[in-house]
Every structure is written in C-alpha cells, then in structure tokens.
C-alpha cells in the first residue's frame, strides 16, 4: 500500500527555521527576565532558624570530626569551587568594533560607502573620472578609524587603571577535616565544613555560628552598617541579614573568635547572589548616546529627503541618471558633518582628563555627560556621605551634654595635660537635637574640670584598643591613624589621644592588673589598675551599655562631688541618653570605684574566671560618651549645591533609620525645618495615621515597609516628598528604588562603595563607586570612580557634565553653520545650472581641517555663571540637536555664511569676465570638454582647462570666505543669551584656534602644489575683503537677536532661535 509523502517546499522550510530562531530568542529573553526577577527577590534562608542538629544531619557533618576528605572532594566536584564566577568580559575586539560602528560612526560609514559607490559608477561611465569622491570616502573611513582607535585607547587605559585596584591575595581557612584541623585554600571549602575564624580573617563562606567568644564582624560592605556587629550562636531574627547567628562571605572579623558551619559557598552565598544580579542587569543607554542616535536620525532623514527630492527633480528636468545620482550623493555627503565625530570624541576625552585631575575617574567617555544630565542622586551613607570612621561626638557629665572636636582635629604632636593646654573643645559638626533635654549638644567643655578628667581616665584605662605600631601610621594625624580594636574603642582612643595625649604611656604608668573583656551577655567591660596619682588603692574602671552601667552605680560624680544616685539623677540620665540616642549616636556609659585597701591590699590576687573575686556593684557613675560615623566636612555644601542645581539627593542605606536620619539632617538631605510624618504626629500628639503624607516634606522609609510596598505607593512617595531617606535596605531594595525613580523619567546617579551597592550602580544611568574604600565588585559595576571617596567631587562632575553638554551644543551649532554653505552649492548647481561653487575636496578641507580646532576649543569654554543654578535638562525636551538649533545653524547663520560665500564666488567670476547673469544656465557648456571657445560677458573665449582653473579659483575664494565667517561664528556660539562682549575671554584656546584656522587656510591656499593635490588655487589679497561686511552684519544681527531674547524672555525669538 502506497504511503503519502508530504513534501515541504524550501520556502515553507525556511519559514519554520526562522520561526524556531525567533522562538528560541524569545525563550532566552524570558528566561533571563525570570532570572533577574528571581535575583531581585529577598534572599531565602532557613539555615539560621533550624536546630543545629538538623543542619548536621542535612549536611551529614560530624561536629567533632567534620567532613571526611572523600565527602569534601565529592561536594567540590558537585558544587564547584568556593569562589565567585568572574563576570563575563566583553572581548577587546568587540569593544573596538563598537567604537568603529556605533552611533555617529554609522553615519560616516554610510557617507563613505556612498562615495565609493559614486566613484565606482564614475569609473564605469566616465572616461577620466575625478578622484574627489574617492578621496572623500577614504577621508571618512580614516576619521572613523582614528577616532575609534582613540576612544578605544581611552577606555582601555581606564580598564588598566581598574585592574590596579584589585588585590589578588590568596586566602586560607582553618578547616576541621577527618578529625584534624587543616589549613586549606578558601576556594576548597564545601557546604558542611566546620571552620575556625579569628580576628582579622575574611569570612570565607556563608556560615552558621556554632560558638563565639566576643566575635564581631564588619558588615559594612554588605549592609552598610558602619559599626561592627556582634555574632553569637543564638537565633535572633527571621531576616537572615539581621540575625546574629550568621556571618557572610567576604565580610571581615574585627574582634574575637568563632567556630562556624559552612552553609553556602561561591555563587550560592548572599554575596554571590548580589554578584550574579550585577552581571545579569543590562547597562542603561547613556543620555549622550541617545542624543547622538537622535542627531544621526535627524541628519540622515534630512539628507535623505533633500537628496531624494533633488534627485527626482533633476531626473524630471532632464538630467542624465548618472548626474542625478552624483547630485544625490553630493547632497547627502554635504550634510554629513565629517569632523563632528572627532570633535565629540576629543571634547569628551578632554573633559574626562580634566575630571581625573579632580579625582573623578571616568571609565566610559559617555558617562562624562551623563553626570551633567543627572536629576536624582541616590547616595549610600557609609563611606560616601560619612567618613567611615567612628568618632566621639558628645559627652555627658556634670549633668550637661558637651561636644568634642575630634572629628576633624588638626595634626598635633602628643601633649600632656597642662595649664597651657586649650581649655575648651567644641563639636566639629552640628547635629540637630530632638529636644532641649539635658542641654545643648554643642556646648563647650572645660578640659580642666574634675568630671571630664575622671571620665577621660576611665576611657583611657578601660580599653584594649591601641594604635598600630608602625612609623608611617604614627606619623599621621591622630584622627587618621589605624588602630587594633573595634570601631568604638578606636574612636575612644583617638578622642583621649587628642584631648590628653600619650595614652599608651599613661597606661604603662597605670598598669592593668585584671580584666573582664566585653561580651554580649554582660554588655560591659571591666579592668582593675594600679595608679600613679599617689592613691595606693586599686582603681576599677568599667564601661558598657549605659543602662547596665547605671544599674551597678550607687553614686554619681557631679561638679567634682560624689552624690547619691536617686530618681532625679536617673531621670537626668534617661533624658541625656534619649537625646544622644535620638541623634543616631552609639552611647556608652562609664563608671569607676576605688577598691578598699583593707580588702584588696597591694599584691592582691585578682581573678576574673567564672565568678570574679572583686565587686562589680557600688560604682560611681562618671558619664556618657556617644559616637557616630561623622559626615564628611564638605558634604553639606555639596548637597546644598545639588539642591540649587535642581538635583534631588536621596539617601539609600542599610543602616538604622535613626542613624540614617541623623546623618541626613547633618548633611542637609533633610533640611532643618523639614519634618517627617512621625515628627509631625509627635509634635501634635496624634497618631501617625492621622497626618496627611503630603504635609510632610521629609520621609524616612524602612526597608521592611519598602519590601511590602507596591510600585504605585513607592512612586507616590518619590513624587510627594522632596527629602527622602531609605534605611535598612537590601541590595535588591536599592535596585527597585533606582527603577522606580527612572520610571518617573529621572536620570539617576547612584553612589556606593560596598558589594551591596553594586546592583544599583549597574542599574543606574551612571554608577559612581569609591576608589579608596570601594570593593572591587562596586568598581567593576560603576561608570565613574571617585578617587578620593568624596561626595563633593560629584558636584564637580555634575558641573563638568553640564558644561560639556553646553559646549557640545556650541560645537555642533558651529559645525552645522558651515554645513549649510557646503550644501547650497549643490542645490544651486541643480536649480540654476551655474558652475559648482564648492568642491567635495574643499568641503573636506573645511570639515576635517579649518573647523576641527575651533570646535575642539569649545570644549575649553568655561561654564556660564548660572550653570549650577538651573534645573537639570529634560531629556525629552532639551535635545543636543533641536529644531531651534537647526533653525539657527541652517536657517540664520548658515544662510548668512552661504550668502557671503556666493558673493565672493560671483565677485571672482565677475572680475575674471563671467557676470552672474552669464553664469546662470551655463553648466552644460561649462562642463563640456569639447567646448573650447565658451564666451564670457566680455566676449573672451575660454577653453575647458581654463574654465576649470577659474572654477577652482572661485571655489577657493568661497572656501576662504567660509573660513573668515567662522571667525565671528566661533565667538557668537559662546553664549546663548548673553552678549558676546559680556563674556570675558579668560583663556587663550579660542583665540589660538582662530589663528590656527586662518593659518591652515592660508597654508592650503598659498602653498605651491596645492592646485594639483587639493584643487586649491592662489587667491588675491583683495578677494579677502568682500567678506568683511558680512562679518559685521553677522555680529550685529546676533547681538540684536540676543538683546531681544534678554528683553523678552520666553518670547517668540527665544522659542525659535535659542538652542
């Protein structure tokens, strides 16, 4: 029985293959979107909440023996090494091709291809074709190649600088394997390993804490918390990032020791998840790239429409098809600003170099302008707005709050307390107090009073911190020295060193006899000392959590007198504690006591094991000290400049809301008179829900609320509140915030230094990383790096970015003004049948010769006075090339330049015998090689060779006229509203560019042999004169236009001509 065979036609088969390709691409795109959406979700852990026995069973780990070598090897093969997968890097050759064929370069490639096509047609159809189109095509290719190589070199050089940031230090871990502790490479760790970690180690994987002794970790790179976080075996929070029994990969142990169980490795760690999110996020197209694309579309459309129109017109009126095609290519190529790509590349590179001198390293040249377009800055707190250095800010004693001056202390040598020492100290930055309470937090203190000396003695003695004993470190100012010890103790040590000096020597003279280290259960630290003040009794000094210290005190030191602790003093303590805590500062309490000599005679054998054999109650309360990571000195001014520039600064931090709010107020992100809903409710004594959100100028959003918040509510907050702080945010939260701000049409800059900031840095329109404190991941994700970690450098970058956009506009308007007189000769050639007034090689001499240096000189133009007082540009309305710029460049200045050029062209022709009336309609006879006796207006006969020499001479005069007109044009474009005479000439670049332009024009015209190479002939000196009236007219016309704009702002003239 015959079977039917279905025959698929090649066309149908091709459709099926094409559909399969489309389906495959769609599935890949959907899978990537799903993967990114999954990475944006909060991390899900249960390893911190399940009983430890269950974890042992899950990972088949023996707590006493650890894993076996065989188990570890199998898991290593199954899960891979404990390392983050390196991000996919774009090969150098692809980067080079992008530079060669991206944006504006495509327009030049199109022009080059058309030139080669036209030259090819001429070879086939014409006996002795000219080489103009060949030369033009080669020149266009050369421009693309040279600028592409230059841009590639600039970015490759930045990449090499980026590589120098990376520190390739091999890391090891102490692992329990086969019942023995082994020192293995960290990348050999597997899930289920039991590891030992001590002070100074980097956490090699995500671990569950099994046991800990005073263990603290620096979580700032992950959560943004500037203060070390204690870790213990107990489960304390459902949120894995908040619980105390987890420590995460790549964070640092700053104090104590612990034993941990590895629960996640490599890309499965919290840090690995963040790294994968960074690599999955697609970079945003820069505003300048969008503007270049827009410009290319405008020029291409204009050239194509104009070229096709005149091609059709020429064909209709009887031109040979080859001539019509040549007209088409000539018109299109005349519209291509050949030198503009080189100009833009050089301008961006010069600005990037200028910014590098101001500590802003630009990785991507286009990022230079992006910063100028920024309308919202989402800034991290720790290390960006603050110094990332805990500092003593206030002290409470004698029932008063005093400020200290240690935050920005000048460099001084150690000094011992003496009557000649400064008697007062003052807070180096002002923090707004939540209430009057126990006094003004910025009051001055007397260094000679008994209360301060007693408090400072306790600070110096009850401490384990010390300066790193390195000559280079000890030579630094005290506030900048590195210390051994946690951040709080280091801050107290620096305070004591600045206030008193010679802290280490003082400790030697008052040796420690016994000590009880700080631990998370007692929340205090105790040390007993011999003293050199003549008192034979032992001194017991204690510091710790204020409420724990107060509970152990029976008396309080007030104005040099020891008074009984009563309810009144406890109330004063609570008021001061609440006031300092409300400032977002970490508060510690201090107390001491002299131990009775009869019970604790000299040589007494003190013991701190289990139950101490000395009293820990009956103390004398000395006072409080509060610490904070203070804001950088110049940040408030930078924030104020951002506000005056119309840029909204939003704080996005992983730190506590109270601390974040305090710093936001200190730097001006929340202004002094602004209130949140909570503060308004507290002032009115009503529930928060009863306060309309629109009444509050400021808003503080907790990360927990943010995660459950719909996008509509988040965008409403961003619209309603000009001053916003997002606290306790995760890396995923930061990405969502950036996306929400971008959805409102804003250009977003994100600053950060930690790994937790990297996804947001990548998602932002421009990511700005810190060069000193920044992690490698954050630097890799960013577009710009602040080499000095200074937020104020961003404001400099914004000003530079805005200035380069203004200067690019000036350069483009300057170039477009000469484009129109390059186009008009082709149009007149077709419409009036006159000889061609400007050749293609001459156009190259303008675009790639005389115009190049003046347009580059525009990059050196200084910003206008109001550049940081005007709002950020609207990307939808304020385009790099707008209708008004085209009207100005083509319609006004370009028309005047064209008129001047044709006037000089006709003057030369008339002087040589051809009046204008004779030239109209003469083209066919003029270009006929067989016509050797063409008669001019005076009856003289001209051969073909003579006519071509005359034509080239007149074209050269046209060229010189454009050079002259560009003298005045470069000064006109310097200002948009201000009179040219009112903007001072502060640098010499513009004048030098005009001199260079003139010198190059003369070199091309008067150098022997140029008539053969470039068809440029000798021009009489008197032929420079006809252009001068046009120079005066152009300047007067533009000054009158600007006067009308200033007189009637927002009027018709400004709407139509002010670009």
mmCIF file with all atom_site columns, C-alpha atoms in Angstrom, residues 891-1012:
data_model
loop_
_atom_site.group_PDB
_atom_site.id
_atom_site.type_symbol
_atom_site.label_atom_id
_atom_site.label_alt_id
_atom_site.label_comp_id
_atom_site.label_asym_id
_atom_site.label_entity_id
_atom_site.label_seq_id
_atom_site.pdbx_PDB_ins_code
_atom_site.Cartn_x
_atom_site.Cartn_y
_atom_site.Cartn_z
_atom_site.occupancy
_atom_site.B_iso_or_equiv
_atom_site.pdbx_formal_charge
_atom_site.auth_seq_id
_atom_site.auth_comp_id
_atom_site.auth_asym_id
_atom_site.auth_atom_id
_atom_site.pdbx_PDB_model_num
ATOM 1   C CA . UNK A 1 891  ? 18.321 78.939 8.658   1.00 0.00 ? 891  UNK A CA 1
ATOM 2   C CA . UNK A 1 892  ? 20.059 82.015 10.066  1.00 0.00 ? 892  UNK A CA 1
ATOM 3   C CA . UNK A 1 893  ? 23.838 81.868 10.478  1.00 0.00 ? 893  UNK A CA 1
ATOM 4   C CA . UNK A 1 894  ? 24.181 79.208 7.768   1.00 0.00 ? 894  UNK A CA 1
ATOM 5   C CA . UNK A 1 895  ? 22.201 81.345 5.337   1.00 0.00 ? 895  UNK A CA 1
ATOM 6   C CA . UNK A 1 896  ? 24.424 84.349 6.012   1.00 0.00 ? 896  UNK A CA 1
ATOM 7   C CA . UNK A 1 897  ? 27.558 82.229 5.517   1.00 0.00 ? 897  UNK A CA 1
ATOM 8   C CA . UNK A 1 898  ? 26.156 80.907 2.233   1.00 0.00 ? 898  UNK A CA 1
ATOM 9   C CA . UNK A 1 899  ? 25.348 84.409 1.012   1.00 0.00 ? 899  UNK A CA 1
ATOM 10  C CA . UNK A 1 900  ? 28.856 85.591 1.868   1.00 0.00 ? 900  UNK A CA 1
ATOM 11  C CA . UNK A 1 901  ? 30.414 82.595 0.099   1.00 0.00 ? 901  UNK A CA 1
ATOM 12  C CA . UNK A 1 902  ? 28.373 83.030 -3.067  1.00 0.00 ? 902  UNK A CA 1
ATOM 13  C CA . UNK A 1 903  ? 29.012 86.771 -3.062  1.00 0.00 ? 903  UNK A CA 1
ATOM 14  C CA . UNK A 1 904  ? 32.779 86.209 -3.084  1.00 0.00 ? 904  UNK A CA 1
ATOM 15  C CA . UNK A 1 905  ? 32.388 83.418 -5.679  1.00 0.00 ? 905  UNK A CA 1
ATOM 16  C CA . UNK A 1 906  ? 30.473 85.745 -8.016  1.00 0.00 ? 906  UNK A CA 1
ATOM 17  C CA . UNK A 1 907  ? 32.928 88.611 -7.388  1.00 0.00 ? 907  UNK A CA 1
ATOM 18  C CA . UNK A 1 908  ? 35.835 86.424 -8.520  1.00 0.00 ? 908  UNK A CA 1
ATOM 19  C CA . UNK A 1 909  ? 33.889 85.169 -11.545 1.00 0.00 ? 909  UNK A CA 1
ATOM 20  C CA . UNK A 1 910  ? 32.823 88.691 -12.494 1.00 0.00 ? 910  UNK A CA 1
ATOM 21  C CA . UNK A 1 911  ? 36.358 90.065 -12.164 1.00 0.00 ? 911  UNK A CA 1
ATOM 22  C CA . UNK A 1 912  ? 37.558 87.309 -14.487 1.00 0.00 ? 912  UNK A CA 1
ATOM 23  C CA . UNK A 1 913  ? 34.815 88.021 -17.035 1.00 0.00 ? 913  UNK A CA 1
ATOM 24  C CA . UNK A 1 914  ? 31.715 85.998 -16.101 1.00 0.00 ? 914  UNK A CA 1
ATOM 25  C CA . UNK A 1 915  ? 28.912 88.120 -14.701 1.00 0.00 ? 915  UNK A CA 1
ATOM 26  C CA . UNK A 1 916  ? 26.287 86.367 -12.637 1.00 0.00 ? 916  UNK A CA 1
ATOM 27  C CA . UNK A 1 917  ? 23.711 86.664 -15.400 1.00 0.00 ? 917  UNK A CA 1
ATOM 28  C CA . UNK A 1 918  ? 26.080 84.883 -17.754 1.00 0.00 ? 918  UNK A CA 1
ATOM 29  C CA . UNK A 1 919  ? 26.692 82.029 -15.288 1.00 0.00 ? 919  UNK A CA 1
ATOM 30  C CA . UNK A 1 920  ? 23.012 81.087 -14.888 1.00 0.00 ? 920  UNK A CA 1
ATOM 31  C CA . UNK A 1 921  ? 22.219 78.151 -17.204 1.00 0.00 ? 921  UNK A CA 1
ATOM 32  C CA . UNK A 1 922  ? 25.836 77.786 -18.367 1.00 0.00 ? 922  UNK A CA 1
ATOM 33  C CA . UNK A 1 923  ? 26.597 74.483 -16.598 1.00 0.00 ? 923  UNK A CA 1
ATOM 34  C CA . UNK A 1 924  ? 26.300 72.111 -19.572 1.00 0.00 ? 924  UNK A CA 1
ATOM 35  C CA . UNK A 1 925  ? 28.554 74.238 -21.789 1.00 0.00 ? 925  UNK A CA 1
ATOM 36  C CA . UNK A 1 926  ? 30.897 74.918 -18.864 1.00 0.00 ? 926  UNK A CA 1
ATOM 37  C CA . UNK A 1 927  ? 31.475 71.217 -18.221 1.00 0.00 ? 927  UNK A CA 1
ATOM 38  C CA . UNK A 1 928  ? 31.619 70.135 -21.875 1.00 0.00 ? 928  UNK A CA 1
ATOM 39  C CA . UNK A 1 929  ? 35.180 69.100 -22.628 1.00 0.00 ? 929  UNK A CA 1
ATOM 40  C CA . UNK A 1 930  ? 34.543 69.526 -26.328 1.00 0.00 ? 930  UNK A CA 1
ATOM 41  C CA . UNK A 1 931  ? 33.619 73.215 -25.853 1.00 0.00 ? 931  UNK A CA 1
ATOM 42  C CA . UNK A 1 932  ? 36.903 75.100 -26.235 1.00 0.00 ? 932  UNK A CA 1
ATOM 43  C CA . UNK A 1 933  ? 35.533 78.541 -27.068 1.00 0.00 ? 933  UNK A CA 1
ATOM 44  C CA . UNK A 1 934  ? 32.991 79.428 -24.350 1.00 0.00 ? 934  UNK A CA 1
ATOM 45  C CA . UNK A 1 935  ? 32.437 83.173 -24.452 1.00 0.00 ? 935  UNK A CA 1
ATOM 46  C CA . UNK A 1 936  ? 32.283 85.241 -21.230 1.00 0.00 ? 936  UNK A CA 1
ATOM 47  C CA . UNK A 1 937  ? 30.400 88.504 -20.574 1.00 0.00 ? 937  UNK A CA 1
ATOM 48  C CA . UNK A 1 938  ? 33.164 90.488 -22.346 1.00 0.00 ? 938  UNK A CA 1
ATOM 49  C CA . UNK A 1 939  ? 33.371 88.243 -25.407 1.00 0.00 ? 939  UNK A CA 1
ATOM 50  C CA . UNK A 1 940  ? 36.532 86.438 -24.346 1.00 0.00 ? 940  UNK A CA 1
ATOM 51  C CA . UNK A 1 941  ? 36.816 82.745 -25.232 1.00 0.00 ? 941  UNK A CA 1
ATOM 52  C CA . UNK A 1 942  ? 37.660 80.140 -22.565 1.00 0.00 ? 942  UNK A CA 1
ATOM 53  C CA . UNK A 1 943  ? 38.921 76.634 -23.099 1.00 0.00 ? 943  UNK A CA 1
ATOM 54  C CA . UNK A 1 944  ? 37.780 73.753 -20.836 1.00 0.00 ? 944  UNK A CA 1
ATOM 55  C CA . UNK A 1 945  ? 41.091 73.707 -18.928 1.00 0.00 ? 945  UNK A CA 1
ATOM 56  C CA . UNK A 1 946  ? 40.980 77.473 -18.391 1.00 0.00 ? 946  UNK A CA 1
ATOM 57  C CA . UNK A 1 947  ? 37.394 77.280 -17.136 1.00 0.00 ? 947  UNK A CA 1
ATOM 58  C CA . UNK A 1 948  ? 38.300 74.567 -14.624 1.00 0.00 ? 948  UNK A CA 1
ATOM 59  C CA . UNK A 1 949  ? 41.189 76.643 -13.262 1.00 0.00 ? 949  UNK A CA 1
ATOM 60  C CA . UNK A 1 950  ? 38.846 79.632 -12.904 1.00 0.00 ? 950  UNK A CA 1
ATOM 61  C CA . UNK A 1 951  ? 36.205 77.435 -11.258 1.00 0.00 ? 951  UNK A CA 1
ATOM 62  C CA . UNK A 1 952  ? 38.764 76.078 -8.784  1.00 0.00 ? 952  UNK A CA 1
ATOM 63  C CA . UNK A 1 953  ? 39.990 79.614 -8.032  1.00 0.00 ? 953  UNK A CA 1
ATOM 64  C CA . UNK A 1 954  ? 36.444 80.806 -7.347  1.00 0.00 ? 954  UNK A CA 1
ATOM 65  C CA . UNK A 1 955  ? 35.828 77.712 -5.182  1.00 0.00 ? 955  UNK A CA 1
ATOM 66  C CA . UNK A 1 956  ? 38.978 78.553 -3.214  1.00 0.00 ? 956  UNK A CA 1
ATOM 67  C CA . UNK A 1 957  ? 37.645 82.080 -2.676  1.00 0.00 ? 957  UNK A CA 1
ATOM 68  C CA . UNK A 1 958  ? 34.365 80.541 -1.457  1.00 0.00 ? 958  UNK A CA 1
ATOM 69  C CA . UNK A 1 959  ? 36.420 78.405 0.939   1.00 0.00 ? 959  UNK A CA 1
ATOM 70  C CA . UNK A 1 960  ? 38.337 81.430 2.255   1.00 0.00 ? 960  UNK A CA 1
ATOM 71  C CA . UNK A 1 961  ? 35.050 83.267 2.767   1.00 0.00 ? 961  UNK A CA 1
ATOM 72  C CA . UNK A 1 962  ? 33.721 80.441 4.965   1.00 0.00 ? 962  UNK A CA 1
ATOM 73  C CA . UNK A 1 963  ? 36.950 80.457 6.987   1.00 0.00 ? 963  UNK A CA 1
ATOM 74  C CA . UNK A 1 964  ? 36.527 84.197 7.550   1.00 0.00 ? 964  UNK A CA 1
ATOM 75  C CA . UNK A 1 965  ? 32.865 83.871 8.520   1.00 0.00 ? 965  UNK A CA 1
ATOM 76  C CA . UNK A 1 966  ? 33.753 81.158 11.008  1.00 0.00 ? 966  UNK A CA 1
ATOM 77  C CA . UNK A 1 967  ? 35.964 83.718 12.771  1.00 0.00 ? 967  UNK A CA 1
ATOM 78  C CA . UNK A 1 968  ? 32.920 85.518 14.049  1.00 0.00 ? 968  UNK A CA 1
ATOM 79  C CA . UNK A 1 969  ? 30.755 82.402 14.316  1.00 0.00 ? 969  UNK A CA 1
ATOM 80  C CA . UNK A 1 970  ? 33.005 80.806 16.952  1.00 0.00 ? 970  UNK A CA 1
ATOM 81  C CA . UNK A 1 971  ? 32.539 83.884 19.166  1.00 0.00 ? 971  UNK A CA 1
ATOM 82  C CA . UNK A 1 972  ? 28.788 84.001 18.534  1.00 0.00 ? 972  UNK A CA 1
ATOM 83  C CA . UNK A 1 973  ? 28.163 80.435 19.713  1.00 0.00 ? 973  UNK A CA 1
ATOM 84  C CA . UNK A 1 974  ? 29.967 81.067 23.039  1.00 0.00 ? 974  UNK A CA 1
ATOM 85  C CA . UNK A 1 975  ? 26.778 82.490 24.549  1.00 0.00 ? 975  UNK A CA 1
ATOM 86  C CA . UNK A 1 976  ? 23.107 81.768 24.016  1.00 0.00 ? 976  UNK A CA 1
ATOM 87  C CA . UNK A 1 977  ? 21.562 84.813 25.705  1.00 0.00 ? 977  UNK A CA 1
ATOM 88  C CA . UNK A 1 978  ? 24.426 86.922 26.996  1.00 0.00 ? 978  UNK A CA 1
ATOM 89  C CA . UNK A 1 979  ? 26.120 89.442 24.732  1.00 0.00 ? 979  UNK A CA 1
ATOM 90  C CA . UNK A 1 980  ? 29.347 88.160 23.182  1.00 0.00 ? 980  UNK A CA 1
ATOM 91  C CA . UNK A 1 981  ? 31.122 91.223 24.593  1.00 0.00 ? 981  UNK A CA 1
ATOM 92  C CA . UNK A 1 982  ? 29.931 90.497 28.141  1.00 0.00 ? 982  UNK A CA 1
ATOM 93  C CA . UNK A 1 983  ? 31.569 87.080 28.439  1.00 0.00 ? 983  UNK A CA 1
ATOM 94  C CA . UNK A 1 984  ? 35.243 87.593 29.217  1.00 0.00 ? 984  UNK A CA 1
ATOM 95  C CA . UNK A 1 985  ? 37.928 85.759 27.247  1.00 0.00 ? 985  UNK A CA 1
ATOM 96  C CA . UNK A 1 986  ? 39.636 84.037 30.177  1.00 0.00 ? 986  UNK A CA 1
ATOM 97  C CA . UNK A 1 987  ? 41.693 81.535 28.249  1.00 0.00 ? 987  UNK A CA 1
ATOM 98  C CA . UNK A 1 988  ? 43.638 81.590 25.012  1.00 0.00 ? 988  UNK A CA 1
ATOM 99  C CA . UNK A 1 989  ? 42.307 78.420 23.392  1.00 0.00 ? 989  UNK A CA 1
ATOM 100 C CA . UNK A 1 990  ? 39.626 80.171 21.330  1.00 0.00 ? 990  UNK A CA 1
ATOM 101 C CA . UNK A 1 991  ? 41.950 82.868 20.002  1.00 0.00 ? 991  UNK A CA 1
ATOM 102 C CA . UNK A 1 992  ? 44.602 80.286 19.189  1.00 0.00 ? 992  UNK A CA 1
ATOM 103 C CA . UNK A 1 993  ? 42.010 78.186 17.352  1.00 0.00 ? 993  UNK A CA 1
ATOM 104 C CA . UNK A 1 994  ? 41.049 81.180 15.169  1.00 0.00 ? 994  UNK A CA 1
ATOM 105 C CA . UNK A 1 995  ? 44.712 81.841 14.414  1.00 0.00 ? 995  UNK A CA 1
ATOM 106 C CA . UNK A 1 996  ? 45.211 78.150 13.601  1.00 0.00 ? 996  UNK A CA 1
ATOM 107 C CA . UNK A 1 997  ? 42.135 78.143 11.346  1.00 0.00 ? 997  UNK A CA 1
ATOM 108 C CA . UNK A 1 998  ? 43.412 81.173 9.453   1.00 0.00 ? 998  UNK A CA 1
ATOM 109 C CA . UNK A 1 999  ? 46.964 79.864 9.218   1.00 0.00 ? 999  UNK A CA 1
ATOM 110 C CA . UNK A 1 1000 ? 45.753 76.484 7.934   1.00 0.00 ? 1000 UNK A CA 1
ATOM 111 C CA . UNK A 1 1001 ? 43.523 78.205 5.372   1.00 0.00 ? 1001 UNK A CA 1
ATOM 112 C CA . UNK A 1 1002 ? 46.471 80.253 4.136   1.00 0.00 ? 1002 UNK A CA 1
ATOM 113 C CA . UNK A 1 1003 ? 48.712 77.164 4.091   1.00 0.00 ? 1003 UNK A CA 1
ATOM 114 C CA . UNK A 1 1004 ? 46.221 75.273 1.940   1.00 0.00 ? 1004 UNK A CA 1
ATOM 115 C CA . UNK A 1 1005 ? 45.744 78.164 -0.450  1.00 0.00 ? 1005 UNK A CA 1
ATOM 116 C CA . UNK A 1 1006 ? 49.233 79.607 -0.810  1.00 0.00 ? 1006 UNK A CA 1
ATOM 117 C CA . UNK A 1 1007 ? 51.440 76.503 -0.571  1.00 0.00 ? 1007 UNK A CA 1
ATOM 118 C CA . UNK A 1 1008 ? 52.817 75.602 -4.013  1.00 0.00 ? 1008 UNK A CA 1
ATOM 119 C CA . UNK A 1 1009 ? 51.433 72.345 -5.395  1.00 0.00 ? 1009 UNK A CA 1
ATOM 120 C CA . UNK A 1 1010 ? 48.054 72.541 -3.670  1.00 0.00 ? 1010 UNK A CA 1
ATOM 121 C CA . UNK A 1 1011 ? 46.427 73.213 -7.031  1.00 0.00 ? 1011 UNK A CA 1
ATOM 122 C CA . UNK A 1 1012 ? 47.425 69.712 -8.065  1.00 0.00 ? 1012 UNK A CA 1
#
